[in-house]
Amino acid sequence: MPEFIARLSKVGGMGGRALMFGILTAARSGETRGATWGEIDRSRGIWTLPAERMKGGRIHRVALSNAALNLLSVPGKPDDIVFPAANGGTLSDMTLTKVLRDMKVDAVPHGFRSTFRDWAAERTEHANELAEMALAHAVGSKVEAAYRRGDLFKRRVALMNDWAAFCGLGG
């Protein structure tokens, strides 16, 4: 990952920045491409995705590492897209895929979520549920989910900082 991330950091354009942000946040492509400034709290390092934009239909908070925060430009209006297309609209999914193709990398943007999950399981001591929560996956049985009220956010901050460090970008 560090070698790939170093190469990706040299790619210009909004597609490269959006792909990097998606990798550092372990977010789905559509979540990244649709991110608005109203969802980003830079001072607290939190990206809050509304339920209607989430596959699971639940609000999801993402811990933003310093590396992820550094990819953000000057904030726009709350409804403005964070990584806009040249026409001002939302980047297409093919934009992120094209970045990888141009780099001659045989991968798709969604595959980096799997890379994140494998890294968390195989190379860290972080709890399984932290990685699953970072990916916005349901954790445990329906009974466990009914009793679980927290999102382990403070612990996920450490997880995402460790992921950025593993990617070669510090915490």
Short mmCIF file of C-alpha atoms in Angstrom, two decimals, residues 8-162:
data_model
loop_
_atom_site.label_atom_id
_atom_site.label_comp_id
_atom_site.label_asym_id
_atom_site.label_seq_id
_atom_site.Cartn_x
_atom_site.Cartn_y
_atom_site.Cartn_z
CA LEU A 8 -1.51 7.87 -6.24
CA SER A 9 -0.45 11.03 -4.39
CA LYS A 10 1.30 12.16 -7.58
CA VAL A 11 -1.87 11.83 -9.66
CA GLY A 12 -3.42 15.19 -10.35
CA GLY A 13 -7.07 16.00 -10.56
CA MET A 14 -10.19 15.58 -8.52
CA GLY A 15 -10.49 11.87 -9.33
CA GLY A 16 -7.14 11.09 -7.73
CA ARG A 17 -7.99 13.11 -4.61
CA ALA A 18 -11.41 11.47 -4.30
CA LEU A 19 -9.93 8.00 -4.70
CA MET A 20 -7.31 8.74 -2.04
CA PHE A 21 -10.00 10.07 0.33
CA GLY A 22 -12.12 6.97 -0.27
CA ILE A 23 -9.18 4.71 0.48
CA LEU A 24 -8.23 6.58 3.66
CA THR A 25 -11.81 6.51 4.93
CA ALA A 26 -12.63 2.96 3.72
CA ALA A 27 -15.78 4.47 2.22
CA ARG A 28 -17.77 3.23 -0.73
CA SER A 29 -17.18 5.08 -3.98
CA GLY A 30 -20.67 6.56 -4.07
CA GLU A 31 -20.35 7.82 -0.51
CA THR A 32 -17.07 9.54 -1.36
CA ARG A 33 -18.25 10.97 -4.67
CA GLY A 34 -21.45 12.30 -3.07
CA ALA A 35 -19.79 13.82 0.01
CA THR A 36 -20.92 17.38 0.73
CA TRP A 37 -19.30 20.05 2.85
CA GLY A 38 -22.27 19.96 5.22
CA GLU A 39 -21.30 16.38 6.14
CA ILE A 40 -17.71 17.29 7.05
CA ASP A 41 -16.72 18.63 10.46
CA ARG A 42 -13.07 19.48 9.92
CA SER A 43 -12.47 20.77 13.43
CA ARG A 44 -13.59 17.48 15.00
CA GLY A 45 -12.32 15.23 12.19
CA ILE A 46 -15.71 13.67 11.53
CA TRP A 47 -17.58 12.95 8.30
CA THR A 48 -21.24 12.23 9.08
CA LEU A 49 -23.12 10.53 6.26
CA PRO A 50 -26.90 10.79 6.42
CA ALA A 51 -28.96 7.59 6.45
CA GLU A 52 -30.36 8.23 2.98
CA ARG A 53 -26.86 8.09 1.48
CA MET A 54 -25.88 4.88 3.25
CA LYS A 55 -26.38 1.35 1.92
CA GLY A 56 -27.60 0.22 5.35
CA GLY A 57 -29.97 3.17 5.74
CA ARG A 58 -28.34 4.32 9.01
CA ILE A 59 -26.35 7.46 9.82
CA HIS A 60 -22.64 6.68 9.69
CA ARG A 61 -19.80 8.65 11.26
CA VAL A 62 -16.34 8.34 9.74
CA ALA A 63 -13.20 9.19 11.68
CA LEU A 64 -11.00 11.39 9.49
CA SER A 65 -7.26 10.95 9.89
CA ASN A 66 -5.03 13.98 9.36
CA ALA A 67 -4.10 12.50 5.98
CA ALA A 68 -7.78 12.43 4.97
CA LEU A 69 -8.33 15.96 6.28
CA ASN A 70 -5.33 17.18 4.27
CA LEU A 71 -7.08 16.13 1.05
CA LEU A 72 -9.93 18.55 1.68
CA SER A 73 -9.84 21.94 0.01
CA VAL A 74 -11.39 25.16 1.25
CA PRO A 75 -14.94 24.31 2.31
CA GLY A 76 -17.82 25.39 0.13
CA LYS A 77 -21.49 25.78 0.94
CA PRO A 78 -23.06 22.92 2.91
CA ASP A 79 -24.71 21.40 -0.19
CA ASP A 80 -21.58 21.71 -2.37
CA ILE A 81 -19.87 18.49 -3.39
CA VAL A 82 -16.46 18.02 -1.74
CA PHE A 83 -14.90 16.40 -4.84
CA PRO A 84 -16.82 17.97 -7.74
CA ALA A 85 -16.59 17.00 -11.39
CA ALA A 86 -15.32 19.61 -13.84
CA ASN A 87 -18.93 20.55 -14.63
CA GLY A 88 -19.63 21.11 -10.94
CA GLY A 89 -21.68 17.92 -10.55
CA THR A 90 -20.80 14.60 -8.96
CA LEU A 91 -17.83 12.61 -10.24
CA SER A 92 -18.82 9.43 -12.04
CA ASP A 93 -17.74 6.06 -10.70
CA MET A 94 -15.73 5.63 -13.89
CA THR A 95 -13.62 8.65 -12.93
CA LEU A 96 -12.14 6.76 -9.99
CA THR A 97 -11.77 3.59 -12.03
CA LYS A 98 -10.00 5.58 -14.76
CA VAL A 99 -7.43 6.81 -12.24
CA LEU A 100 -6.54 3.19 -11.50
CA ARG A 101 -6.49 2.25 -15.18
CA ASP A 102 -4.25 5.20 -16.03
CA MET A 103 -1.91 4.05 -13.25
CA LYS A 104 -2.00 0.55 -14.77
CA VAL A 105 -3.34 -0.90 -11.52
CA ASP A 106 -5.58 -3.94 -11.88
CA ALA A 107 -8.06 -3.01 -9.18
CA VAL A 108 -11.40 -1.31 -8.62
CA PRO A 109 -12.11 1.40 -6.03
CA HIS A 110 -14.30 -0.91 -3.94
CA GLY A 111 -11.43 -3.36 -3.59
CA PHE A 112 -9.63 -1.02 -1.23
CA ARG A 113 -12.37 -1.64 1.34
CA SER A 114 -11.38 -5.30 1.23
CA THR A 115 -7.71 -4.32 1.55
CA PHE A 116 -8.59 -2.24 4.62
CA ARG A 117 -10.51 -5.16 6.13
CA ASP A 118 -7.71 -7.65 5.49
CA TRP A 119 -5.15 -5.23 6.93
CA ALA A 120 -7.21 -4.68 10.09
CA ALA A 121 -7.67 -8.41 10.65
CA GLU A 122 -4.21 -9.63 9.72
CA ARG A 123 -1.86 -6.83 10.74
CA THR A 124 -3.44 -5.10 13.73
CA GLU A 125 -4.77 -5.87 17.17
CA HIS A 126 -7.89 -3.74 16.59
CA ALA A 127 -11.12 -5.53 17.42
CA ASN A 128 -13.08 -7.07 14.58
CA GLU A 129 -16.14 -4.94 15.29
CA LEU A 130 -14.10 -1.73 14.90
CA ALA A 131 -13.20 -2.61 11.31
CA GLU A 132 -16.76 -3.70 10.58
CA MET A 133 -18.12 -0.45 12.00
CA ALA A 134 -15.58 1.56 10.02
CA LEU A 135 -16.94 -0.15 6.89
CA ALA A 136 -20.52 0.64 7.99
CA HIS A 137 -21.33 -3.07 8.19
CA ALA A 138 -23.88 -4.50 10.62
CA VAL A 139 -22.12 -5.96 13.65
CA GLY A 140 -23.32 -9.05 15.48
CA SER A 141 -26.74 -10.63 15.67
CA LYS A 142 -30.03 -8.74 15.68
CA VAL A 143 -30.14 -9.11 19.45
CA GLU A 144 -26.64 -7.66 19.84
CA ALA A 145 -27.51 -4.82 17.45
CA ALA A 146 -30.61 -4.02 19.50
CA TYR A 147 -28.48 -3.56 22.62
CA ARG A 148 -25.48 -1.85 21.03
CA ARG A 149 -26.03 1.89 21.29
CA GLY A 150 -22.53 3.22 20.68
CA ASP A 151 -20.43 3.25 17.55
CA LEU A 152 -17.02 2.91 19.24
CA PHE A 153 -16.04 6.13 17.51
CA LYS A 154 -13.08 7.05 19.73
CA ARG A 155 -11.56 3.63 19.12
CA ARG A 156 -12.23 3.96 15.39
CA VAL A 157 -10.21 7.20 15.37
CA ALA A 158 -7.15 5.17 16.37
CA LEU A 159 -7.98 2.54 13.74
CA MET A 160 -8.19 5.10 10.93
CA ASN A 161 -4.99 6.83 12.08
CA ASP A 162 -3.24 3.45 12.04
#
